[in-house]
Amino acid sequence: MTSTPRVRLDPSTRREQLLTLGVRLLATRSLDQLSIETLAEEAGISRGLLYHYFGNKSDFHEAVVRRAADDLIEATMPPPDDDPLARLAYGVAAYLDYVVENYEGYLSLVKGAGGGNPKLRAIYEEARTALTERLFEEDPDGLMLTDNPLTRMVVHSWSAMVEDMVLSWARDPAGVEREELLALMGGALVSLVDLAR
Amino acid sequence: MTSTPRVRLDPSTRREQLLTLGVRLLATRSLDQLSIETLAEEAGISRGLLYHYFGNKSDFHEAVVRRAADDLIEATMPPPDDDPLARLAYGVAAYLDYVVENYEGYLSLVKGAGGGNPKLRAIYEEARTALTERLFEEDPDGLMLTDNPLTRMVVHSWSAMVEDMVLSWARDPAGVEREELLALMGGALVSLVDLAR
């Protein structure tokens, strides 16, 4: 029998690997169900070592959620494109896929942030700001969005609407097709911005 | 000096009065800040008597929030009108005014429900269902809304959007006029339903 030689990883690489595993585990369970014990078992290492890497449970959750938020921001980054509508469509589709694939963890983040955990709330708000801010940054000439307080309010509330749609669709599609939903979510922003002109 | 004679109230009337006071106190403070002690002080009666009426803190909060939800449902009930658009406009304006006048309490209800308190969540969901269900009931001929799963999804997510808009406007109007916001919120539903056809 041969076995893969164990490679000694430096601590920061090891920590990154463990975070990646934590985010993967979060796809199918809530944050409450993701304990350091669960991660230790899945990673095949001691709880003591995990406490060494992550401190306490609250710091561990914060690190996993921060990584999940970074993943979401990266996953929904459209390729360079001159057309704001094409970038919007890409972002919306990638967001839908991300939430469907990471449903339990995403839902628990929304609940944790909504319930007033200040650290989770801050990470959630940062991620949401990054996603909506991008729409303005990608459109410096204001082809789709004019940067003013009313449009900002519209974009923020549109993102709340999209989150609600995606979460209910992920829970129960109720016969609504993916393409139909995507067209609706993208089209909604265009219509709302038009109404707010 | 004359004084108003003290009237002996039956227990259920007294409880109703205390709930009304609780809801009024909730306008300017969060649920966490609304203790039985605060209510006892404001009502000028003993804490012991309040525990007699409401049991424990959690039951007290549930009773106050249920009353607040009933108030919201009643306050946003449009007068009979054949025109679904007029009823929509009335409901949206009444909802905005209610949230502005009861900002702290409403925000804490949203947070409590979002944070996974199952009883608060149930009351919140019931109220939201009553508000959106009404739009379908008021429009049996489908003049504005056709009753199907996609339209239901749209109306639910529209209500999430409206809540987000109203909460951010109540916090900071950012120069957006009340009438402008009302037109946007009502118009949004019409546009969204149109997109979803």
CSV table of C-alpha atoms in Angstrom, one decimal, chain A residues 59-176:
chain,number,residue,atom,x,y,z
A,59,ASP,CA,-14.7,34.1,16.2
A,60,PHE,CA,-14.9,30.8,14.2
A,61,HIS,CA,-18.4,31.7,12.9
A,62,GLU,CA,-17.3,35.2,12.1
A,63,ALA,CA,-14.4,33.9,10.0
A,64,VAL,CA,-16.5,31.4,8.1
A,65,VAL,CA,-19.2,33.9,7.4
A,66,ARG,CA,-16.7,36.5,6.2
A,67,ARG,CA,-15.2,33.9,3.9
A,68,ALA,CA,-18.7,33.0,2.6
A,69,ALA,CA,-19.4,36.7,2.0
A,70,ASP,CA,-16.1,37.0,0.1
A,71,ASP,CA,-17.0,34.0,-2.0
A,72,LEU,CA,-20.4,35.4,-2.8
A,73,ILE,CA,-18.9,38.7,-3.9
A,74,GLU,CA,-16.3,36.9,-6.1
A,75,ALA,CA,-18.8,34.5,-7.6
A,76,THR,CA,-21.2,37.3,-8.7
A,77,MET,CA,-18.5,39.4,-10.3
A,78,PRO,CA,-19.4,39.8,-13.9
A,79,PRO,CA,-16.7,39.6,-16.6
A,80,PRO,CA,-15.7,42.9,-18.1
A,81,ASP,CA,-18.4,44.1,-20.4
A,82,ASP,CA,-19.4,47.5,-21.6
A,83,ASP,CA,-23.1,46.8,-21.2
A,84,PRO,CA,-24.5,47.4,-17.7
A,85,LEU,CA,-27.6,45.2,-18.6
A,86,ALA,CA,-25.4,42.2,-19.4
A,87,ARG,CA,-23.5,42.7,-16.2
A,88,LEU,CA,-26.7,43.0,-14.2
A,89,ALA,CA,-28.0,39.7,-15.8
A,90,TYR,CA,-24.8,37.9,-15.0
A,91,GLY,CA,-24.7,39.1,-11.4
A,92,VAL,CA,-28.3,38.2,-10.8
A,93,ALA,CA,-27.9,34.7,-12.2
A,94,ALA,CA,-24.7,34.1,-10.2
A,95,TYR,CA,-26.4,35.3,-7.0
A,96,LEU,CA,-29.4,32.9,-7.6
A,97,ASP,CA,-27.0,30.0,-8.2
A,98,TYR,CA,-25.0,30.9,-5.1
A,99,VAL,CA,-28.0,31.0,-2.8
A,100,VAL,CA,-29.5,27.8,-4.2
A,101,GLU,CA,-26.1,26.0,-3.7
A,102,ASN,CA,-25.5,27.4,-0.2
A,103,TYR,CA,-29.1,27.7,0.9
A,104,GLU,CA,-28.9,26.7,4.6
A,105,GLY,CA,-25.8,28.7,5.3
A,106,TYR,CA,-27.1,31.8,3.5
A,107,LEU,CA,-30.5,31.6,5.2
A,108,SER,CA,-28.8,31.4,8.6
A,109,LEU,CA,-26.6,34.4,7.7
A,110,VAL,CA,-29.7,36.4,6.8
A,111,LYS,CA,-31.3,35.4,10.1
A,112,GLY,CA,-28.2,36.0,12.2
A,113,ALA,CA,-27.8,39.5,10.6
A,114,GLY,CA,-31.5,40.3,10.9
A,115,GLY,CA,-31.6,39.1,14.5
A,116,GLY,CA,-29.1,41.7,15.6
A,117,ASN,CA,-25.8,39.8,16.0
A,118,PRO,CA,-23.7,43.0,15.3
A,119,LYS,CA,-20.7,41.2,13.8
A,120,LEU,CA,-22.8,39.1,11.4
A,121,ARG,CA,-24.9,42.1,10.6
A,122,ALA,CA,-21.8,44.1,9.7
A,123,ILE,CA,-20.5,41.3,7.4
A,124,TYR,CA,-23.9,41.0,5.8
A,125,GLU,CA,-24.3,44.7,5.2
A,126,GLU,CA,-20.8,44.9,3.8
A,127,ALA,CA,-21.5,42.2,1.3
A,128,ARG,CA,-24.8,43.7,0.3
A,129,THR,CA,-23.2,47.1,-0.1
A,130,ALA,CA,-20.4,45.5,-2.2
A,131,LEU,CA,-23.0,43.9,-4.5
A,132,THR,CA,-25.1,47.0,-5.0
A,133,GLU,CA,-22.2,49.5,-5.0
A,134,ARG,CA,-20.8,47.5,-7.9
A,135,LEU,CA,-23.8,48.3,-10.0
A,136,PHE,CA,-23.0,52.0,-9.7
A,137,GLU,CA,-19.3,51.5,-10.2
A,138,GLU,CA,-19.8,49.5,-13.3
A,139,ASP,CA,-22.0,52.2,-14.8
A,140,PRO,CA,-19.9,55.4,-14.4
A,141,ASP,CA,-21.7,57.1,-17.3
A,142,GLY,CA,-25.1,56.4,-15.8
A,143,LEU,CA,-26.4,54.4,-18.7
A,144,MET,CA,-28.7,52.4,-16.4
A,145,LEU,CA,-28.3,54.0,-13.0
A,146,THR,CA,-28.1,57.7,-12.1
A,147,ASP,CA,-26.3,58.1,-8.8
A,148,ASN,CA,-28.7,60.0,-6.5
A,149,PRO,CA,-30.3,59.3,-3.1
A,150,LEU,CA,-33.6,58.0,-4.7
A,151,THR,CA,-31.8,55.6,-7.0
A,152,ARG,CA,-29.7,54.4,-4.1
A,153,MET,CA,-32.8,53.7,-2.1
A,154,VAL,CA,-34.4,51.9,-5.1
A,155,VAL,CA,-31.3,49.7,-5.6
A,156,HIS,CA,-31.1,48.8,-1.9
A,157,SER,CA,-34.7,47.9,-1.7
A,158,TRP,CA,-34.5,46.0,-5.0
A,159,SER,CA,-31.7,43.9,-3.5
A,160,ALA,CA,-34.1,43.1,-0.5
A,161,MET,CA,-36.7,42.1,-3.0
A,162,VAL,CA,-34.3,39.9,-5.0
A,163,GLU,CA,-33.2,38.2,-1.8
A,164,ASP,CA,-36.8,37.5,-0.8
A,165,MET,CA,-37.5,36.1,-4.3
A,166,VAL,CA,-34.4,33.9,-4.4
A,167,LEU,CA,-35.0,32.5,-0.9
A,168,SER,CA,-38.6,31.6,-1.6
A,169,TRP,CA,-37.7,30.1,-5.0
A,170,ALA,CA,-34.9,28.1,-3.5
A,171,ARG,CA,-37.4,26.8,-0.9
A,172,ASP,CA,-40.2,26.1,-3.4
A,173,PRO,CA,-40.0,27.0,-7.1
A,174,ALA,CA,-43.8,26.7,-7.3
A,175,GLY,CA,-43.5,26.0,-11.0
A,176,VAL,CA,-41.6,29.2,-11.8
